[in-house]
Amino acid sequence: MTKPKIIMDVDTGTDDAVALTLAMLGGEVELLGVTTVNGNLELKLTTDNTLRVVDYCGKGDQVKVYSGCEYPLVSTLSPTSAQSLHPIPKREGTKVAFAMHGDHLPLPETNLKPQAKGAVLWLIETIMAAEPGSISIVALGPLTNIATAMRAEPSFASRLKEIVLMGGGDRVCNASPAAEFNIWTDPEAAEIVLQSGCKLSIIPLDATHEAEISASEADELAAIGSKEARFVADVIRGRIGGYSLRDPDLAARQAAPLHDALALCYLLHPECVSKKLEAVCHVDISGGRAYGRTVVDRRANLVSEAPNCTFALGADREWFLQWMSGLLKQAALGS
Ligand code: BDR
Ligand code: CA
């Protein structure tokens, strides 16, 4: 059976790292390449972290990494926007406002380098050269690279099979009272992608927070014994530590979501998600309090636009855990 061909667009990032590791186990997808974007960290760090993951998984000769956009399209241009505090400004000596994921992943340094070609150019060339409808993008960071490719090549969106993106939130938000981090970081890019006409599935925080993994489950994954399984377990434990500091419920449950890994799982097994809406969804780009919010129109018969996405509102936690564990076990047996 042929495996789905995918490109992963990432801002690695701990949960991106888990998604990448699972994809590189090779059991279920053909990973054509990885593009990096500013997001969790500044671009040079998301790229370096991505290369570290590729190297650690022993895929340096197979999986090429293309470095992409260094800044969001619009959101950091205004000195008064909250986004202008993040990402890290270019000038040496400028204070970093905040960093969500530490700098480097807990992985050895790597000699791997990104490709000379930039991510957006590579995306356009690859998609335009491929059979139409044969490649999917799993977008796990701000949508700057994808939106830029769509603007630069007007038929880019129509040549894709689909985009599955982790982002947005209906009842659950994290970057602001109204918005999720990936969408909030580059709201205009997200709106371009949402209105592109491409088949689109959105895996928001509402779904990923129903698929939290606990510390004892991380221990079980670690017991699989492979270096990939131990790394995934370490990342989960680290995330539980991080979430525990800011969320008393997660601290009590000793559990954390692995947002990006659920989006990869969904591309392969849509049944891992529950309560899906075929929805009209826009991103608030008005610059006010709801800037970066995914606005899902729930007015049933009153909606005049055709749905532009599948929006997940829940997840099957057990299914997701078994999928991760199964992939890691299968790879460990084969190595
Ligand atoms: C998303 O934002 C990033 O911090 C994570 O990597 C994930 O893609 C969750 O809101
Ligand atoms: Ca991410």
CSV table of C-alpha atoms and ligand atoms in Angstrom, one decimal:
chain,number,residue,atom,x,y,z
A,1,MET,CA,0.0,0.0,0.0
A,2,THR,CA,1.4,3.5,-0.9
A,3,LYS,CA,1.9,5.7,2.1
A,4,PRO,CA,0.4,9.3,2.1
A,5,LYS,CA,3.0,11.8,1.0
A,6,ILE,CA,3.3,14.7,3.4
A,7,ILE,CA,5.3,17.8,4.1
A,8,MET,CA,5.5,19.0,7.7
A,9,ASP,CA,5.7,22.7,8.4
A,10,VAL,CA,6.9,23.1,12.0
A,11,ASP,CA,8.1,25.5,14.7
A,12,THR,CA,9.9,22.9,16.8
A,13,GLY,CA,9.0,23.2,19.8
A,14,THR,CA,8.5,20.1,21.9
A,15,ASP,CA,5.2,18.9,20.6
A,16,ASP,CA,6.4,19.5,17.0
A,17,ALA,CA,9.4,17.3,17.9
A,18,VAL,CA,7.1,14.4,18.9
A,19,ALA,CA,5.1,14.7,15.7
A,20,LEU,CA,8.3,14.7,13.6
A,21,THR,CA,9.7,11.7,15.5
A,22,LEU,CA,6.5,9.7,14.9
A,23,ALA,CA,6.4,10.7,11.2
A,24,MET,CA,10.0,9.7,10.8
A,25,LEU,CA,9.4,6.3,12.2
A,26,GLY,CA,8.3,5.7,8.7
A,27,GLY,CA,5.5,3.3,9.4
A,28,GLU,CA,2.7,5.3,8.0
A,29,VAL,CA,3.8,8.3,5.9
A,30,GLU,CA,6.3,9.3,3.2
A,31,LEU,CA,7.8,12.4,4.6
A,32,LEU,CA,8.9,14.5,1.6
A,33,GLY,CA,10.6,17.3,3.6
A,34,VAL,CA,10.2,19.6,6.5
A,35,THR,CA,9.8,23.3,6.5
A,36,THR,CA,10.5,25.5,9.5
A,37,VAL,CA,8.9,28.7,10.6
A,38,ASN,CA,9.2,31.3,13.3
A,39,GLY,CA,6.8,30.5,16.2
A,40,ASN,CA,7.5,28.8,19.5
A,41,LEU,CA,11.0,30.2,19.1
A,42,GLU,CA,12.9,32.4,16.6
A,43,LEU,CA,13.5,30.8,13.3
A,44,LYS,CA,17.1,29.8,13.7
A,45,LEU,CA,16.2,27.9,16.9
A,46,THR,CA,13.1,26.2,15.4
A,47,THR,CA,15.3,25.2,12.5
A,48,ASP,CA,18.1,24.0,14.7
A,49,ASN,CA,15.7,22.0,16.9
A,50,THR,CA,14.2,20.4,13.8
A,51,LEU,CA,17.6,19.4,12.5
A,52,ARG,CA,18.4,17.9,15.9
A,53,VAL,CA,15.3,15.8,15.8
A,54,VAL,CA,16.1,14.6,12.3
A,55,ASP,CA,19.6,13.7,13.3
A,56,TYR,CA,18.6,12.0,16.5
A,57,CYS,CA,16.2,9.8,14.5
A,58,GLY,CA,19.0,8.9,12.1
A,59,LYS,CA,17.2,10.4,9.1
A,60,GLY,CA,19.8,13.1,8.1
A,61,ASP,CA,20.4,11.6,4.7
A,62,GLN,CA,16.7,11.2,3.9
A,63,VAL,CA,14.7,14.1,5.4
A,64,LYS,CA,15.7,17.5,4.2
A,65,VAL,CA,14.9,20.6,6.2
A,66,TYR,CA,14.1,24.0,4.6
A,67,SER,CA,14.2,27.1,6.7
A,68,GLY,CA,11.3,29.5,6.1
A,69,CYS,CA,9.8,32.8,7.2
A,70,GLU,CA,11.5,34.7,10.0
A,71,TYR,CA,8.6,36.9,10.9
A,72,PRO,CA,4.8,36.9,10.7
A,73,LEU,CA,3.2,38.7,7.7
A,74,VAL,CA,1.7,41.6,9.6
A,75,SER,CA,1.2,41.1,13.3
A,76,THR,CA,4.6,42.2,14.5
A,77,LEU,CA,4.7,45.3,12.4
A,78,SER,CA,2.6,47.4,14.9
A,79,PRO,CA,4.6,48.4,18.0
A,80,THR,CA,1.4,48.2,20.0
A,81,SER,CA,0.4,44.7,19.1
A,82,ALA,CA,1.0,42.0,21.7
A,83,GLN,CA,2.7,40.0,18.9
A,84,SER,CA,5.4,42.6,18.5
A,85,LEU,CA,6.9,41.3,21.8
A,86,HIS,CA,7.4,37.9,20.1
A,87,PRO,CA,9.3,36.7,18.2
A,88,ILE,CA,12.7,37.7,19.3
A,89,PRO,CA,13.7,40.9,17.5
A,90,LYS,CA,16.7,40.7,15.2
A,91,ARG,CA,18.9,43.4,16.8
A,92,GLU,CA,21.5,42.1,19.3
A,93,GLY,CA,20.9,43.2,22.8
A,94,THR,CA,17.2,43.5,22.4
A,95,LYS,CA,15.4,42.0,25.4
A,96,VAL,CA,13.4,38.8,24.7
A,97,ALA,CA,9.8,39.2,25.9
A,98,PHE,CA,9.1,35.6,26.5
A,99,ALA,CA,10.0,32.1,25.2
A,100,MET,CA,7.6,29.2,25.5
A,101,HIS,CA,9.7,26.2,24.8
A,102,GLY,CA,13.2,26.8,26.2
A,103,ASP,CA,15.8,27.3,23.5
A,104,HIS,CA,17.1,23.9,22.5
A,105,LEU,CA,15.4,20.5,22.8
A,106,PRO,CA,17.2,18.1,25.1
A,107,LEU,CA,19.0,16.5,22.2
A,108,PRO,CA,22.6,16.4,21.1
A,109,GLU,CA,23.9,19.2,18.9
A,110,THR,CA,23.9,18.4,15.2
A,111,ASN,CA,26.1,19.1,12.2
A,112,LEU,CA,23.1,18.9,9.9
A,113,LYS,CA,22.3,22.2,8.1
A,114,PRO,CA,19.2,23.4,6.5
A,115,GLN,CA,19.0,23.3,2.7
A,116,ALA,CA,20.2,26.4,0.8
A,117,LYS,CA,16.8,26.8,-0.8
A,118,GLY,CA,14.3,28.6,1.3
A,119,ALA,CA,11.1,26.9,2.5
A,120,VAL,CA,8.6,28.9,0.5
A,121,LEU,CA,10.4,28.4,-2.8
A,122,TRP,CA,10.9,24.7,-2.1
A,123,LEU,CA,7.2,24.3,-1.2
A,124,ILE,CA,6.1,26.0,-4.4
A,125,GLU,CA,8.5,24.0,-6.6
A,126,THR,CA,7.6,20.7,-4.9
A,127,ILE,CA,3.8,21.1,-5.0
A,128,MET,CA,3.8,22.5,-8.6
A,129,ALA,CA,6.0,19.6,-9.9
A,130,ALA,CA,3.9,16.9,-8.2
A,131,GLU,CA,0.8,15.2,-9.5
A,132,PRO,CA,-2.1,17.5,-8.4
A,133,GLY,CA,-3.8,16.4,-5.2
A,134,SER,CA,-1.0,14.0,-4.3
A,135,ILE,CA,0.7,15.8,-1.4
A,136,SER,CA,-0.8,16.9,2.0
A,137,ILE,CA,0.7,19.5,4.4
A,138,VAL,CA,0.7,19.0,8.1
A,139,ALA,CA,1.0,22.5,9.4
A,140,LEU,CA,2.1,22.6,13.1
A,141,GLY,CA,3.2,26.3,13.6
A,142,PRO,CA,2.1,29.7,12.5
A,143,LEU,CA,1.0,29.6,8.9
A,144,THR,CA,3.4,32.2,7.5
A,145,ASN,CA,5.2,29.8,5.0
A,146,ILE,CA,2.0,28.3,3.7
A,147,ALA,CA,0.2,31.7,3.2
A,148,THR,CA,3.3,33.2,1.5
A,149,ALA,CA,3.4,30.2,-0.9
A,150,MET,CA,-0.3,30.7,-1.6
A,151,ARG,CA,0.2,34.4,-2.4
A,152,ALA,CA,3.3,33.8,-4.5
A,153,GLU,CA,1.8,31.0,-6.5
A,154,PRO,CA,-2.0,31.4,-7.0
A,155,SER,CA,-2.5,27.8,-7.9
A,156,PHE,CA,-0.6,26.4,-4.9
A,157,ALA,CA,-3.7,25.8,-2.8
A,158,SER,CA,-5.6,24.0,-5.5
A,159,ARG,CA,-2.6,21.6,-6.2
A,160,LEU,CA,-2.6,20.3,-2.6
A,161,LYS,CA,-4.5,17.2,-1.5
A,162,GLU,CA,-5.3,18.8,1.9
A,163,ILE,CA,-3.9,20.7,4.8
A,164,VAL,CA,-4.3,19.5,8.4
A,165,LEU,CA,-3.4,22.2,10.8
A,166,MET,CA,-3.0,22.4,14.5
A,167,GLY,CA,-4.3,25.7,15.6
A,168,GLY,CA,-7.3,27.7,16.8
A,169,GLY,CA,-9.7,27.2,19.7
A,170,ASP,CA,-13.4,27.4,20.2
A,171,ARG,CA,-13.8,27.1,24.0
A,172,VAL,CA,-10.1,26.7,24.8
A,173,CYS,CA,-7.5,29.4,24.1
A,174,ASN,CA,-3.9,29.8,25.2
A,175,ALA,CA,-2.1,32.8,23.7
A,176,SER,CA,-4.8,35.3,24.6
A,177,PRO,CA,-8.3,35.1,26.1
A,178,ALA,CA,-9.6,34.7,22.6
A,179,ALA,CA,-6.8,33.0,20.6
A,180,GLU,CA,-4.6,30.0,20.2
A,181,PHE,CA,-0.8,30.5,19.8
A,182,ASN,CA,-0.2,29.3,16.2
A,183,ILE,CA,-3.1,31.4,14.8
A,184,TRP,CA,-2.4,34.3,17.2
A,185,THR,CA,1.2,34.6,16.1
A,186,ASP,CA,0.3,35.2,12.4
A,187,PRO,CA,-3.5,35.8,12.2
A,188,GLU,CA,-3.4,37.3,8.6
A,189,ALA,CA,-1.5,34.2,7.3
A,190,ALA,CA,-4.0,31.9,9.0
A,191,GLU,CA,-6.9,33.8,7.4
A,192,ILE,CA,-5.3,33.5,3.9
A,193,VAL,CA,-4.9,29.8,4.4
A,194,LEU,CA,-8.5,29.4,5.7
A,195,GLN,CA,-10.0,31.2,2.8
A,196,SER,CA,-7.7,29.5,0.2
A,197,GLY,CA,-10.2,26.9,-1.0
A,198,CYS,CA,-7.9,24.1,-0.1
A,199,LYS,CA,-9.4,21.1,1.7
A,200,LEU,CA,-8.7,22.0,5.3
A,201,SER,CA,-9.0,20.3,8.7
A,202,ILE,CA,-8.4,22.2,11.9
A,203,ILE,CA,-7.3,20.5,15.0
A,204,PRO,CA,-7.8,23.1,17.7
A,205,LEU,CA,-7.0,23.2,21.4
A,206,ASP,CA,-10.6,21.9,22.1
A,207,ALA,CA,-9.5,18.6,20.6
A,208,THR,CA,-5.9,18.5,21.8
A,209,HIS,CA,-6.8,19.0,25.4
A,210,GLU,CA,-9.0,16.0,25.2
A,211,ALA,CA,-6.0,13.9,24.3
A,212,GLU,CA,-3.7,14.7,27.2
A,213,ILE,CA,-1.0,12.1,28.1
A,214,SER,CA,-0.1,11.4,31.7
A,215,ALA,CA,3.2,10.9,33.4
A,216,SER,CA,2.5,7.2,34.0
A,217,GLU,CA,1.7,6.8,30.3
A,218,ALA,CA,4.9,8.5,29.5
A,219,ASP,CA,6.7,5.9,31.6
A,220,GLU,CA,5.0,3.1,29.7
A,221,LEU,CA,6.1,4.7,26.4
A,222,ALA,CA,9.7,4.9,27.7
A,223,ALA,CA,9.6,1.3,28.6
A,224,ILE,CA,9.3,0.4,24.9
A,225,GLY,CA,13.0,1.1,25.2
A,226,SER,CA,14.0,2.6,21.8
A,227,LYS,CA,15.7,6.0,21.8
A,228,GLU,CA,12.7,7.5,20.0
A,229,ALA,CA,10.3,6.2,22.6
A,230,ARG,CA,12.5,7.5,25.4
A,231,PHE,CA,12.7,10.9,23.7
A,232,VAL,CA,8.9,11.1,23.3
A,233,ALA,CA,8.5,10.1,27.0
A,234,ASP,CA,11.1,12.8,28.1
A,235,VAL,CA,9.3,15.4,26.0
A,236,ILE,CA,5.9,14.5,27.6
A,237,ARG,CA,7.4,14.6,31.1
A,238,GLY,CA,8.9,18.0,30.3
A,239,ARG,CA,5.6,19.3,29.0
A,240,ILE,CA,3.8,18.1,32.1
A,241,GLY,CA,6.4,20.0,34.2
A,242,GLY,CA,5.8,23.2,32.1
A,243,TYR,CA,2.0,22.9,32.1
A,244,SER,CA,1.9,22.1,35.9
A,245,LEU,CA,3.4,25.6,36.6
A,246,ARG,CA,0.5,27.4,34.9
A,247,ASP,CA,-2.5,25.0,35.1
A,248,PRO,CA,-3.5,23.6,38.5
A,249,ASP,CA,-5.8,21.0,36.9
A,250,LEU,CA,-3.1,19.6,34.7
A,251,ALA,CA,-0.7,19.7,37.6
A,252,ALA,CA,-3.2,17.7,39.6
A,253,ARG,CA,-3.7,15.2,36.8
A,254,GLN,CA,0.0,15.2,35.9
A,255,ALA,CA,-0.8,15.2,32.2
A,256,ALA,CA,-0.2,17.4,29.2
A,257,PRO,CA,-1.5,17.8,25.7
A,258,LEU,CA,0.7,17.0,22.7
A,259,HIS,CA,-1.1,19.3,20.3
A,260,ASP,CA,0.9,18.8,17.1
A,261,ALA,CA,1.1,15.0,17.3
A,262,LEU,CA,-2.7,14.8,17.3
A,263,ALA,CA,-2.8,16.7,14.0
A,264,LEU,CA,-0.5,14.2,12.4
A,265,CYS,CA,-2.6,11.4,13.8
A,266,TYR,CA,-5.7,13.0,12.4
A,267,LEU,CA,-4.3,13.1,8.9
A,268,LEU,CA,-3.8,9.3,9.0
A,269,HIS,CA,-6.7,8.3,11.2
A,270,PRO,CA,-9.5,10.9,11.3
A,271,GLU,CA,-11.3,8.7,13.7
A,272,CYS,CA,-9.0,9.9,16.5
A,273,VAL,CA,-11.0,13.1,16.6
A,274,SER,CA,-14.6,13.4,17.8
A,275,LYS,CA,-17.4,16.0,17.5
A,276,LYS,CA,-16.4,17.4,14.1
A,277,LEU,CA,-18.1,20.4,12.5
A,278,GLU,CA,-18.2,21.2,8.8
A,279,ALA,CA,-17.8,24.8,9.5
A,280,VAL,CA,-17.4,28.3,8.2
A,281,CYS,CA,-14.4,29.6,10.1
A,282,HIS,CA,-12.6,32.9,9.8
A,283,VAL,CA,-9.7,34.4,11.8
A,284,ASP,CA,-10.2,37.7,13.5
A,285,ILE,CA,-7.7,40.1,11.9
A,286,SER,CA,-9.3,43.3,13.2
A,287,GLY,CA,-6.5,43.9,15.7
A,288,GLY,CA,-8.7,44.2,18.8
A,289,ARG,CA,-9.1,41.9,21.8
A,290,ALA,CA,-10.1,38.9,19.7
A,291,TYR,CA,-7.2,39.3,17.3
A,292,GLY,CA,-6.2,35.9,16.1
A,293,ARG,CA,-9.4,34.1,17.2
A,294,THR,CA,-10.8,31.4,15.1
A,295,VAL,CA,-14.4,32.4,14.7
A,296,VAL,CA,-16.6,29.4,13.9
A,297,ASP,CA,-20.0,30.3,12.6
A,298,ARG,CA,-22.6,28.1,14.4
A,299,ARG,CA,-25.7,29.8,13.1
A,300,ALA,CA,-26.8,26.7,11.2
A,301,ASN,CA,-29.3,27.7,8.5
A,302,LEU,CA,-28.3,31.4,8.7
A,303,VAL,CA,-24.8,30.8,7.4
A,304,SER,CA,-24.5,32.1,3.8
A,305,GLU,CA,-21.0,30.9,3.1
A,306,ALA,CA,-20.1,27.3,2.2
A,307,PRO,CA,-18.1,25.5,4.9
A,308,ASN,CA,-14.3,26.0,4.4
A,309,CYS,CA,-13.0,23.5,7.0
A,310,THR,CA,-13.6,20.5,9.2
A,311,PHE,CA,-13.2,21.8,12.8
A,312,ALA,CA,-12.6,19.2,15.5
A,313,LEU,CA,-14.1,19.8,18.9
A,314,GLY,CA,-12.9,16.7,20.7
A,315,ALA,CA,-10.6,13.7,20.6
A,316,ASP,CA,-10.5,10.0,21.4
A,317,ARG,CA,-7.6,10.0,23.9
A,318,GLU,CA,-7.2,6.3,24.2
A,319,TRP,CA,-7.1,5.9,20.4
A,320,PHE,CA,-4.4,8.6,20.1
A,321,LEU,CA,-2.3,7.0,22.9
A,322,GLN,CA,-2.6,3.5,21.4
A,323,TRP,CA,-1.6,4.9,18.0
A,324,MET,CA,1.6,6.5,19.4
A,325,SER,CA,2.4,3.5,21.4
A,326,GLY,CA,1.8,1.1,18.5
A,327,LEU,CA,4.0,3.1,16.1
A,328,LEU,CA,6.8,3.3,18.6
A,329,LYS,CA,6.6,-0.5,19.4
A,330,GLN,CA,6.4,-1.5,15.8
A,331,ALA,CA,9.5,0.7,15.0
A,332,ALA,CA,11.4,-0.7,18.0
A,333,LEU,CA,10.7,-4.3,16.8
A,334,GLY,CA,12.0,-3.4,13.3
A,335,SER,CA,15.2,-1.8,14.5
B,1,BDR,C1,0.6,25.2,19.4
B,1,BDR,O1,1.5,26.3,19.7
B,1,BDR,C2,2.8,25.8,19.9
B,1,BDR,O2,3.2,26.3,21.1
B,1,BDR,C3,2.7,24.3,19.9
B,1,BDR,O3,3.9,23.8,19.2
B,1,BDR,C4,1.5,24.0,19.1
B,1,BDR,O4,1.7,23.9,17.7
B,1,BDR,C5,-0.4,25.0,20.5
B,1,BDR,O5,-1.1,26.1,20.8
B,2,CA,CA,4.0,23.8,16.9
